[in-house]
XYZ file of C-alpha atoms in Angstrom:
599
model
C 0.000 0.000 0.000
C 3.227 2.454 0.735
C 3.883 2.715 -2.895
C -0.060 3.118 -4.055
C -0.284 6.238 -1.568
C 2.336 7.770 -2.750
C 1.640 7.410 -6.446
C -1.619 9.313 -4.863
C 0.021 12.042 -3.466
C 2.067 12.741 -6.711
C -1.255 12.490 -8.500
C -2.375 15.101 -6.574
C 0.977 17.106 -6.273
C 1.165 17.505 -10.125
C -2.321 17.523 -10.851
C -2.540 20.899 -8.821
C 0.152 22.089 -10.792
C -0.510 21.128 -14.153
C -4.866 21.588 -13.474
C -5.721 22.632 -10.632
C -8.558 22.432 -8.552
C -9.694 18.976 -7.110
C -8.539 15.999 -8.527
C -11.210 13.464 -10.279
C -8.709 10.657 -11.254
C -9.149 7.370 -8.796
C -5.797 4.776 -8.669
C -6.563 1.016 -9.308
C -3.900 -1.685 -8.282
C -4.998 -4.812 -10.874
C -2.728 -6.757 -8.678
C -2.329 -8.850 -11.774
C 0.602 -10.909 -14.244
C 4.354 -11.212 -12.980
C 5.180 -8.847 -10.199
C 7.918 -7.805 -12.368
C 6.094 -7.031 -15.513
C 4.220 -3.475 -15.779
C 0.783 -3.428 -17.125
C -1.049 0.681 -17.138
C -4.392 1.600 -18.427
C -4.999 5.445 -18.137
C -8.837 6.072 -19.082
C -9.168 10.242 -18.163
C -11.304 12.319 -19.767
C -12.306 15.993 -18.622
C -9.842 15.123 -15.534
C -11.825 12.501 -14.566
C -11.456 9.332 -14.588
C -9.075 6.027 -13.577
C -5.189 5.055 -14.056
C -5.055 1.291 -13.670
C -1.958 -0.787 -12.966
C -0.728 -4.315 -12.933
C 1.111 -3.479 -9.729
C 1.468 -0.741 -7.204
C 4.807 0.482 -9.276
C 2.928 0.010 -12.538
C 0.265 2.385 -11.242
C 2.788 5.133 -10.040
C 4.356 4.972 -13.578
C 0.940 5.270 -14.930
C 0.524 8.799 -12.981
C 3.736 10.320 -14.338
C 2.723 8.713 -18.182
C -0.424 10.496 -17.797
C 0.958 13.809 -16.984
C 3.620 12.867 -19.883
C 0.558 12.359 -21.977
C -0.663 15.987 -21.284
C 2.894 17.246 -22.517
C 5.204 17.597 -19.251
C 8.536 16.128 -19.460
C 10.985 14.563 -16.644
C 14.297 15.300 -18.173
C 16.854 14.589 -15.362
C 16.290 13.682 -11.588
C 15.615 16.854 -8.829
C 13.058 19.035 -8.768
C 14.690 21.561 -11.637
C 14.701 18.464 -14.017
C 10.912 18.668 -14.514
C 8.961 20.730 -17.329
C 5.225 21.210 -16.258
C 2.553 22.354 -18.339
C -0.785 24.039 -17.611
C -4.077 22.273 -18.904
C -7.546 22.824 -17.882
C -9.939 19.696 -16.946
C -11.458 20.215 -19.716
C -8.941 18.965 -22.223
C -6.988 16.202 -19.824
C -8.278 13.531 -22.511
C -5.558 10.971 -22.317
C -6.793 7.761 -22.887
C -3.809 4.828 -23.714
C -2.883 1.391 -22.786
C 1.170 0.749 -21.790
C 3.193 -2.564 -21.849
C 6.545 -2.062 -21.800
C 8.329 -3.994 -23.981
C 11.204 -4.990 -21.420
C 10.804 -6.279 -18.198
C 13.945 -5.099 -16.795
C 14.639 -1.672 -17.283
C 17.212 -0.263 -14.660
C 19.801 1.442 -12.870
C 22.798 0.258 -10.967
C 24.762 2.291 -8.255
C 28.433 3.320 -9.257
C 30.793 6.362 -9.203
C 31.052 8.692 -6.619
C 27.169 9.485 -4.733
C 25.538 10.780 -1.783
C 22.390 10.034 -0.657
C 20.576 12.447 -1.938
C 22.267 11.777 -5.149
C 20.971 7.732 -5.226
C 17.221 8.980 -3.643
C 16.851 11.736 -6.633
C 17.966 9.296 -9.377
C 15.516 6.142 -7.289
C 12.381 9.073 -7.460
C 13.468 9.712 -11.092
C 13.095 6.558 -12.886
C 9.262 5.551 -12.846
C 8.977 9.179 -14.145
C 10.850 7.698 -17.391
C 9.420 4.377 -17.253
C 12.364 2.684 -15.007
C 11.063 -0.027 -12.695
C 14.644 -1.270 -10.948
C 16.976 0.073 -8.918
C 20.393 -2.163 -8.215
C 22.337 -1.339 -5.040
C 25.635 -2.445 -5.576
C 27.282 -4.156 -2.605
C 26.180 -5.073 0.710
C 26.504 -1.387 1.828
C 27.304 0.612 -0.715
C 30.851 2.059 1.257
C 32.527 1.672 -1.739
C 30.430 4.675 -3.585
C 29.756 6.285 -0.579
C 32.864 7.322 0.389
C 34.554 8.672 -3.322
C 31.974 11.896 -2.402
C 32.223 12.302 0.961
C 35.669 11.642 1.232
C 36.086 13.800 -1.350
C 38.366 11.458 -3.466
C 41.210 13.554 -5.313
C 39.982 17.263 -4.866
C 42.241 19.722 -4.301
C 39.451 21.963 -2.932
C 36.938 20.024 -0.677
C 38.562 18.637 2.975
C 37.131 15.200 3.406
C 34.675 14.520 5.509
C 34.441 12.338 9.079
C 32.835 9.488 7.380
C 33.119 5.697 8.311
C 31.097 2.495 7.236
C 28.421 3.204 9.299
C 26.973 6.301 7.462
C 27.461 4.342 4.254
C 25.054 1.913 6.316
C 22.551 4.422 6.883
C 22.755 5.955 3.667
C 22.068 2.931 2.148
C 18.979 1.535 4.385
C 17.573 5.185 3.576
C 17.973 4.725 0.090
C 16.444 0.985 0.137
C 13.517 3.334 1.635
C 12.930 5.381 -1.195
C 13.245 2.394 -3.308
C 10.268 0.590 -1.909
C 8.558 3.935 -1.264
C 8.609 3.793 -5.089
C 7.759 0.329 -5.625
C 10.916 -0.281 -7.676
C 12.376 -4.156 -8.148
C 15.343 -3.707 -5.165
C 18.383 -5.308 -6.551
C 21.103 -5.774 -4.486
C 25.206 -6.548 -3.364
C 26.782 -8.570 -6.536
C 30.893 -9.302 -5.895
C 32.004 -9.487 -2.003
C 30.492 -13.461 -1.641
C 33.737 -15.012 -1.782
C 34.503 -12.950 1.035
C 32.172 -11.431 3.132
C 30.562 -14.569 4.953
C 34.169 -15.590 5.944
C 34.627 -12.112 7.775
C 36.692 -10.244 5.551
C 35.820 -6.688 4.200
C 35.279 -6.316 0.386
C 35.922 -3.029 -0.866
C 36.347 0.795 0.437
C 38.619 2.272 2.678
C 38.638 -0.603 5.408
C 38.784 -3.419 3.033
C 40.655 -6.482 4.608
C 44.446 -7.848 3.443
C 46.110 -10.586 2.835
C 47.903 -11.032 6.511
C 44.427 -10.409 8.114
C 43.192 -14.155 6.313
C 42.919 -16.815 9.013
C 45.171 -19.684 9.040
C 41.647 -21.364 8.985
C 40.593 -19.948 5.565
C 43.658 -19.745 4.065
C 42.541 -23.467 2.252
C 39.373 -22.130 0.949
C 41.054 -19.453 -1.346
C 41.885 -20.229 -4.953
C 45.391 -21.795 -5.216
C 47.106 -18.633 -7.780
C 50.687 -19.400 -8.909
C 51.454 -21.716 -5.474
C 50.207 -19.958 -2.854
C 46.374 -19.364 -1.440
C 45.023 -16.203 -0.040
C 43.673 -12.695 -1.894
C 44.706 -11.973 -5.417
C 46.779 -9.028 -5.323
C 46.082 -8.228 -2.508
C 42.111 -7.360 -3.543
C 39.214 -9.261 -1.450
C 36.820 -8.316 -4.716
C 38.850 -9.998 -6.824
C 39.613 -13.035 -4.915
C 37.837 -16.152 -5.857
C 37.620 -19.361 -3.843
C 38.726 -23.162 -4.189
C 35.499 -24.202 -5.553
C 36.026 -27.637 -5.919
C 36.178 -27.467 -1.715
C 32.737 -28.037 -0.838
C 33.297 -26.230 2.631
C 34.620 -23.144 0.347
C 31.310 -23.400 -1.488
C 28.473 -23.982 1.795
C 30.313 -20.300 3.240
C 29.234 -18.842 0.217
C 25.924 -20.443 0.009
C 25.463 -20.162 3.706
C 26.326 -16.274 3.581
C 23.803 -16.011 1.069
C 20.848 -17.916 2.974
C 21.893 -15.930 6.081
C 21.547 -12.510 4.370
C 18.595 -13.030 2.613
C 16.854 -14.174 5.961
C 17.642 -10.600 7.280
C 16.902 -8.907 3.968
C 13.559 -9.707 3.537
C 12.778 -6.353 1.387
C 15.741 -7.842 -1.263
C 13.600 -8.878 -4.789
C 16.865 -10.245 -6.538
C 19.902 -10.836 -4.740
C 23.149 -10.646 -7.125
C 25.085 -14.192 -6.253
C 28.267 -13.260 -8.202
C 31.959 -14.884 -8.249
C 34.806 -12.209 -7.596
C 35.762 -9.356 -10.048
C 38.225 -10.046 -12.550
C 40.047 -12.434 -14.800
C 42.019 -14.838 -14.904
C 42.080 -15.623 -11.434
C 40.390 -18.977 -10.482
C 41.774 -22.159 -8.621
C 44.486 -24.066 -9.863
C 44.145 -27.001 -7.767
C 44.097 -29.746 -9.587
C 40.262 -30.959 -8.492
C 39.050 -27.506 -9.566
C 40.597 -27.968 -12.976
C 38.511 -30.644 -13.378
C 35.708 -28.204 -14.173
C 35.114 -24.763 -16.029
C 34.515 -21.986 -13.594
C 31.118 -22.183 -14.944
C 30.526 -25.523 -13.903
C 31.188 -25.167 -10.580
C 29.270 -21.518 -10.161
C 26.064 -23.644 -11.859
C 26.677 -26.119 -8.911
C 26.939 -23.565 -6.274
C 23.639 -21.807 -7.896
C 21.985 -25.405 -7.377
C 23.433 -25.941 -3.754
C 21.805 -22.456 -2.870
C 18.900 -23.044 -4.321
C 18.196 -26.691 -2.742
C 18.834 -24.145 1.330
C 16.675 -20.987 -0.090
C 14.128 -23.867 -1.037
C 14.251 -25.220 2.165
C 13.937 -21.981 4.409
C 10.758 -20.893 2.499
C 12.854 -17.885 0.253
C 11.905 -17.280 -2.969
C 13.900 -14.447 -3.626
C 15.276 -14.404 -7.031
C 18.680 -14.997 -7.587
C 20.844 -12.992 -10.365
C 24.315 -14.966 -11.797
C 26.508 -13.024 -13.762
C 27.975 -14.414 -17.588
C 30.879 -12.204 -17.167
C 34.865 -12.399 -17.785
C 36.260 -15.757 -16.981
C 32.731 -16.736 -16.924
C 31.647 -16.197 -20.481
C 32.461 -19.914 -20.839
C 29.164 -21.648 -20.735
C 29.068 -25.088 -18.588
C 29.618 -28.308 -20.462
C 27.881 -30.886 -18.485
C 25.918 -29.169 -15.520
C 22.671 -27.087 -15.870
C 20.330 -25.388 -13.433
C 17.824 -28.064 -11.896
C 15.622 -24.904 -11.017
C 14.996 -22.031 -14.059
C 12.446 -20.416 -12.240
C 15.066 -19.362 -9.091
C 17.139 -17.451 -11.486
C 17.724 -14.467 -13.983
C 21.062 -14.510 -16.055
C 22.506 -11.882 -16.410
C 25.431 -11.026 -19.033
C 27.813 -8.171 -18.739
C 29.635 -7.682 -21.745
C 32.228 -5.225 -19.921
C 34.788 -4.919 -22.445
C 32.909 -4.270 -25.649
C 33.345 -1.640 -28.120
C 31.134 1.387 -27.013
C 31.694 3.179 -30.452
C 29.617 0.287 -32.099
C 26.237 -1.054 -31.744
C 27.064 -4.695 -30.292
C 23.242 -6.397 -31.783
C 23.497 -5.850 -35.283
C 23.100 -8.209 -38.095
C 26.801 -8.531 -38.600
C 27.821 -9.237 -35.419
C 25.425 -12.299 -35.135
C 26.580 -14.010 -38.336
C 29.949 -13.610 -36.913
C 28.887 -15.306 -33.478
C 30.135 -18.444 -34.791
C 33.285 -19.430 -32.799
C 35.431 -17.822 -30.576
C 38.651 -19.105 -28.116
C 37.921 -21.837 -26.043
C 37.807 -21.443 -22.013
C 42.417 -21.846 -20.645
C 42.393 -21.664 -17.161
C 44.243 -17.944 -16.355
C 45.009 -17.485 -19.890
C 41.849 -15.703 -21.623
C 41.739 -12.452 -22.900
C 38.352 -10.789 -23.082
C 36.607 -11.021 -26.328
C 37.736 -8.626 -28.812
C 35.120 -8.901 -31.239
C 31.105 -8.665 -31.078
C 31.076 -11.825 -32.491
C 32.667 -12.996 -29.772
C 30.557 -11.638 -27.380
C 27.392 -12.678 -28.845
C 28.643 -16.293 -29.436
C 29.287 -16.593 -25.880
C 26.214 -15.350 -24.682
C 24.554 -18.002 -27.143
C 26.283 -20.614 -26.183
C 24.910 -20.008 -22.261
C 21.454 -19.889 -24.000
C 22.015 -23.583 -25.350
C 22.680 -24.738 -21.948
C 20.174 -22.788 -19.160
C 17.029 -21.338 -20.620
C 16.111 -18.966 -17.516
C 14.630 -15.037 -17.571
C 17.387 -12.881 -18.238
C 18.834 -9.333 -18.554
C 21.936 -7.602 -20.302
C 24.355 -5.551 -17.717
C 26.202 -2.782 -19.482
C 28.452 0.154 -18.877
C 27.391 2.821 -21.576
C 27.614 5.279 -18.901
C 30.270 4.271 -16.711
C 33.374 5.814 -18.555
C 32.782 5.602 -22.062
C 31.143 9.446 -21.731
C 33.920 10.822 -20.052
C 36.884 9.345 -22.168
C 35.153 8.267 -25.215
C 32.762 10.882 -26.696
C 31.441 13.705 -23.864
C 29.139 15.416 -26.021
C 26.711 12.308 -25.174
C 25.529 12.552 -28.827
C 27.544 9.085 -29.882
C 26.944 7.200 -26.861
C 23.194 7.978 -27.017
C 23.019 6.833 -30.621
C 24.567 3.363 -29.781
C 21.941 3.163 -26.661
C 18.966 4.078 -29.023
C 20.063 0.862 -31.399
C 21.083 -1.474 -28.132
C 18.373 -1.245 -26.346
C 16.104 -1.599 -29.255
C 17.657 -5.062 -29.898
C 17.879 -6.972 -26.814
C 14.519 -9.127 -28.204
C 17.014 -9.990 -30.988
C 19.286 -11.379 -28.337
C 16.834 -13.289 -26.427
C 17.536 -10.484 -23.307
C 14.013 -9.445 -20.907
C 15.954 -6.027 -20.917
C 18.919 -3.984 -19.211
C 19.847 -2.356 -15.667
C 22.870 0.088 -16.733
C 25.842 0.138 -14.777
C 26.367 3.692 -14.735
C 27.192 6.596 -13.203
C 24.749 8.279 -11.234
C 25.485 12.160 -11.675
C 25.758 11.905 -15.740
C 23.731 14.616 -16.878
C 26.259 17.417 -18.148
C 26.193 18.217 -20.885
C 22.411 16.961 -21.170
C 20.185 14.207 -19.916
C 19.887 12.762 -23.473
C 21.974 9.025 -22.823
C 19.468 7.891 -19.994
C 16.310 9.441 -21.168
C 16.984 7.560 -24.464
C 17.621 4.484 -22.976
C 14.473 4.709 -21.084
C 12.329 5.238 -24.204
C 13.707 2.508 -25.824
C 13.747 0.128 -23.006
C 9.965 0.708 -22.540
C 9.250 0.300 -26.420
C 9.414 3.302 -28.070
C 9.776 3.148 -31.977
C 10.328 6.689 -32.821
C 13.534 7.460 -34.712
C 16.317 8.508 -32.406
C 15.888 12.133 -33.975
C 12.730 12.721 -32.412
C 13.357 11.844 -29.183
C 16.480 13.580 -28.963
C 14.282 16.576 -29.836
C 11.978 15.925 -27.415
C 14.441 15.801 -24.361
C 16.942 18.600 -25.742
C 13.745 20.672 -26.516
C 12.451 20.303 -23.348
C 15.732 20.720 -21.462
C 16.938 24.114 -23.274
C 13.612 25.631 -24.310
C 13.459 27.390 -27.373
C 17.641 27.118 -27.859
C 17.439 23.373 -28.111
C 17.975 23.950 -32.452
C 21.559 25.850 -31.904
C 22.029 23.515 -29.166
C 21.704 20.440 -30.575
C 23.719 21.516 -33.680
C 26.618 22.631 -31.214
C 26.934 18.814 -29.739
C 26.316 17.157 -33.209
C 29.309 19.008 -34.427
C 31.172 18.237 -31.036
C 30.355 14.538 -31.948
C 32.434 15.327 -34.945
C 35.710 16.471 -33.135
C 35.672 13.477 -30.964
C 35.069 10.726 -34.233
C 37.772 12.328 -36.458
C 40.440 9.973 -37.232
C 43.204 11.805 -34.933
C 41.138 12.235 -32.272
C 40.591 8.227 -32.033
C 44.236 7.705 -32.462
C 44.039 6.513 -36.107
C 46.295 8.650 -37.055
C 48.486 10.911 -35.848
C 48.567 13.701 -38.220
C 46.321 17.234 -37.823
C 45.502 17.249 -34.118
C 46.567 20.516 -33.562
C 44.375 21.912 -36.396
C 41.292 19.808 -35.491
C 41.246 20.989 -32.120
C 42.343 24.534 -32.986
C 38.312 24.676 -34.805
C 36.911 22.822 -31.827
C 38.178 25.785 -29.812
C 36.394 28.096 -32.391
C 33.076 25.890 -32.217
C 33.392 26.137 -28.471
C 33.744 29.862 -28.341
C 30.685 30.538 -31.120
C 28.606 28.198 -28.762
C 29.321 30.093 -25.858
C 28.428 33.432 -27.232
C 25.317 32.057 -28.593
C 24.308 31.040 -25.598
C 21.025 33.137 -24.143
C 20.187 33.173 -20.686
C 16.457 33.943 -19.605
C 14.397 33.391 -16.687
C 12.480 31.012 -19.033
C 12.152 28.952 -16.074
C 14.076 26.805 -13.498
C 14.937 23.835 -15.499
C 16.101 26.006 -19.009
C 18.108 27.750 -16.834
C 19.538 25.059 -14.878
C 20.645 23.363 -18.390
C 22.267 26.629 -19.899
C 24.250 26.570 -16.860
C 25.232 23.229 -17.386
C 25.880 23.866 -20.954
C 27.911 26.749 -20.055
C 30.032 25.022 -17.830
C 30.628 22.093 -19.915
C 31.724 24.806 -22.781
C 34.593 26.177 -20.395
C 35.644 22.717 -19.072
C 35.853 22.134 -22.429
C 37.547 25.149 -23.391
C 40.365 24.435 -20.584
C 40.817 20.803 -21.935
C 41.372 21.678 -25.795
C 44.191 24.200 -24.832
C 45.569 21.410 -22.912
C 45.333 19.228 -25.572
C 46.237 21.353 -28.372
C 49.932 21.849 -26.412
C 50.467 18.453 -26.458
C 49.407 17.664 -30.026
C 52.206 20.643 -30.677
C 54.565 18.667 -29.144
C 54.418 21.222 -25.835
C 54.463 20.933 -22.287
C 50.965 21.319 -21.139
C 51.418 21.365 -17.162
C 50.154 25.076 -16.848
C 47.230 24.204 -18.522
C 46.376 21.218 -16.702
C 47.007 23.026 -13.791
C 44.360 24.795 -15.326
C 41.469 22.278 -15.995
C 41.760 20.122 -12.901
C 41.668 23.388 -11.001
C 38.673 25.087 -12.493
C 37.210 21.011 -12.239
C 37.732 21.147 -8.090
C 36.849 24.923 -7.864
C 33.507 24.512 -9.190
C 32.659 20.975 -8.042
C 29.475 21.753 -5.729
C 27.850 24.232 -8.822
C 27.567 21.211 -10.972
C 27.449 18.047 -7.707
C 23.823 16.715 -8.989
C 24.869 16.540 -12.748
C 28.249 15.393 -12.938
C 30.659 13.046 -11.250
C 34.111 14.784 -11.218
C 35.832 12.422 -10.292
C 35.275 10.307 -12.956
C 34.844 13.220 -15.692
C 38.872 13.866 -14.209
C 40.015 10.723 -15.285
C 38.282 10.266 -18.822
C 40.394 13.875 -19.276
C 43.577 12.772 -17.980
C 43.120 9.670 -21.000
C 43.544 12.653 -23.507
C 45.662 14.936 -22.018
């Protein structure tokens, strides 16, 4: 009922907004189909009227799609990302039926956040059509701390901050999420460690001389010795074949999930990395796959027997890629597979035509010898291969907006286009959808990646054009036109040939006209009390325009052949001066280090 009454009260918020006056609409929870699919009916006319749902979530998404219907937009999370319009009863006619074409249509928890960072993004999403939210990690520390730490700036003090605020931070968050009726997603890597006692990630994360004689045997035996890979719990994986190794993880999972109750898929996945698994001989008996199959089964068999039917999320990912040979999952229904194709090219749409006629072969599983696939081939032949062998619900994990946008192509423009034909495609690829690993505060210079992946996750056909129009129109009012022709032509410097390192000839001219484009944009710019959100965009605009500014005279002195300290000097400085102006919008820390890739 917590997430019906508050799809009431922002019924009621916006309705006095956009209408006024009393509202006539009445909510209906249909209580109907999977809980995880998202059924509306919105049947209003004159203001009156009823927006049905399959679901309590379904029904809150069916408020905000109704006000959507009238013409508002949601462009970007907080309360300046929001364009309201004013209607009388009289013409709120929206009648329309909704079934989103994926079922999984998410965000996951990365970069640098605060609370209130995680809670705006949580209240964004059914705004756009979003029905997940993934917290990463069993309390977040990890992402906690790179803000309030204040992780490389030379111009915020860290703050007192310890493990415990990360807990709070997180239950709080977990509140808005269920206050929203989202699917709560949750931890991922840390299993191979946590339920033996040892701290995952973050600023208090355990070492190798804190291991217990006790343990030591249950860790993966890595070029003769046993204990954490480099040093790194999160990338540490366990002696599988060691069926005490494997009933600590299982355990740990049963044991969490018994105090979690509010969890609606708990992430069981192996530790980070590659090329780091057991080389004992029993566990070279098996693929890595084999045995994470028969640890899914083992866990299933206890969750079965303590009454838990939370679902269970296992990750086709690095060293796992390699589908099992002789083992498969004895119960479908317990789990979602989910496939993280982390290394891909994010210049190219991975699901096209091509790329599945090449998905015919690709290097067989060598125990700590693989590379990651180079090819989309690769990846899709993999991914087919585990299709063969478990047929279960499943979901694609990808980083679009992890770093690509920072030290790829920061106008947004590319990586939206290759999100528009990605998500459209996942049907072709036998995926139920996609929660994004991405940043949270990626929203400079414009909202466009995420809004786009939102459309197309729910099942929007229109071309890529018009909804780019629609969320730069609504974002920068009646400059949108210039706008958009500013960051098309920004696309432009980033593809040429000696930008990508194709060639190194003609740097220093190519950037000597992005400096030119950057200074006509900026003096085009208009700035109006149009109203909060406009405004809040031209500001973003304007700072990305200097960043921007700073970082081609950087780069132009080393294309010379120059030193280019000053001017670094420079960029970082102006990046840590004006850090709080821009907090909500863009994660500086991250946008720092896609720079420092060019520079």
């Amino acid at each position: 009922m917590q997430t019906l009454e508050y799809a009431n009260s922002e019924l009621n918020k916006y309705y006095a907004k956009v209408v006024g006056g009393a509202c006539g609409i009445r909510l209906k929870n249909a209580a109907s189909g999977h809980p995880f699919d998202d059924r509306i009916t919105i049947d209003v006319e004159k203001g009156k009227g009823t927006i049905e749902g399959s679901n309590e979530r379904a029904v809150l998404i069916g408020v905000y799609k109704f006000f959507y219907e009238l013409g508002c937009r949601f462009v970007r999370p907080g309360k300046d990302g929001e364009i309201l319009v004013r209607r009388s009863a009289e013409n709120c006619n929206v009648k329309k039926t909704y079934a989103p074409k994926c079922r999984y249509r998410g965000i996951c928890s990365e970069g640098a956040i605060s609370e209130e960072n995680v809670t705006e993004m949580v209240e964004w999403l059914p705004k756009i059509g979003m029905n997940s939210y993934f917290l990463q990690f069993v309390d977040g520390h990890l992402f906690f701390e790179k803000w309030y730490r204040h992780k490389e700036s030379s111009s915020l003090p860290p703050e007192p901050y310890s493990v415990a605020a990360s807990r709070r931070h997180y239950a709080d968050a977990v509140e808005a999420i269920k206050r929203c009726g989202l699917i709560f997603q949750s931890v991922g890597h840390g299993w191979t460690t946590e339920p033996l006692g040892y701290v995952t990630y973050g600023d208090t994360c355990s070492r190798d001389e804190d291991i217990q004689p006790r343990h030591r045997p249950l860790f993966a035996l890595k070029d003769g010795r046993r204990g954490f890979f480099d040093d790194k719990p999160g990338d540490t994986q366990l002696c599988y074949s060691n069926s005490e190794a494997r009933a600590a993880v299982t355990d740990g999972i049963v044991a969490y999930l018994r105090s979690h109750p509010e969890t609606d898929m708990l992430h069981f996945w192996l530790a980070d990395g590659i090329n780091n698994h057991c080389e004992c001989e029993a566990c070279k008996k098996r693929l890595p796959s084999e045995w994470y199959v028969t640890m899914l089964n083992e866990l299933d068999k206890k969750l079965t027997k303590e009454r838990i039917d939370t679902k269970i999320v296992f990750l086709i990912y690095c060293d796992l890629l390699f589908a099992p040979r002789d083992v498969t999952l004895e119960n479908s229904d317990r789990f979602v597979m989910m496939y993280a194709p982390i290394a891909r090219n994010y210049f190219q749409t991975l699901y096209t035509d091509e790329n599945f006629a090449a998905a015919v072969s690709a290097p067989p599983y060598v125990r700590n010898r693989n590379r990651h696939p180079q090819t989309g081939g690769e990846y899709l032949y993999y991914l087919q291969e585990w299709q063969k062998k478990i047929r279960c619900d499943s979901f694609v994990f990808d980083y679009h907006l992890m770093t690509f946008p920072y030290g790829g192509e920061p106008s947004f423009t590319k990586i939206s286009r290759i999100l528009y034909e990605d998500m459209g495609a996942l049907e072709k690829a036998g995926m139920n959808g996609n929660v994004s690993c991405q940043l949270q505060r990626i929203f400079l210079p414009t909202p466009l990646p995420t809004y786009v992946m939102a459309e197309r996750l729910f099942g929007s056909n229109r071309s890529f054009e018009k909804i780019e129009t629609e969320c730069l129109g609504a974002a920068f009012g009646e400059q949108s036109g210039k706008i958009t022709e500013f960051l098309h032509k920004a696309e432009k410097f980033y593809l040429a040939a000696c930008m990508r390192g194709e060639t190194a000839a003609g740097r220093a001219d190519v950037v000597e006209k992005y400096e030119q484009l950057l200074e006509s944009a900026r003096a085009g710019l208009s700035f109006t009390d149009e109203n909060k959100t406009v405004d809040r965009s031209l500001k973003n605009l304007e700072y990305f325009i200097e960043m921007q500014r700073l970082f081609a005279a950087a780069l132009k002195r080393k294309a010379s052949g120059e030193n280019n300290d000053e001017e670094k000097r420079a960029l970082f400085r102006f990046l840590d001066e004006r850090e709080l102006s821009v907090q909500p919008y863009e994660d500086t820390l991250f946008r720092k280090e896609g720079l420092k890739s060019w520079i």
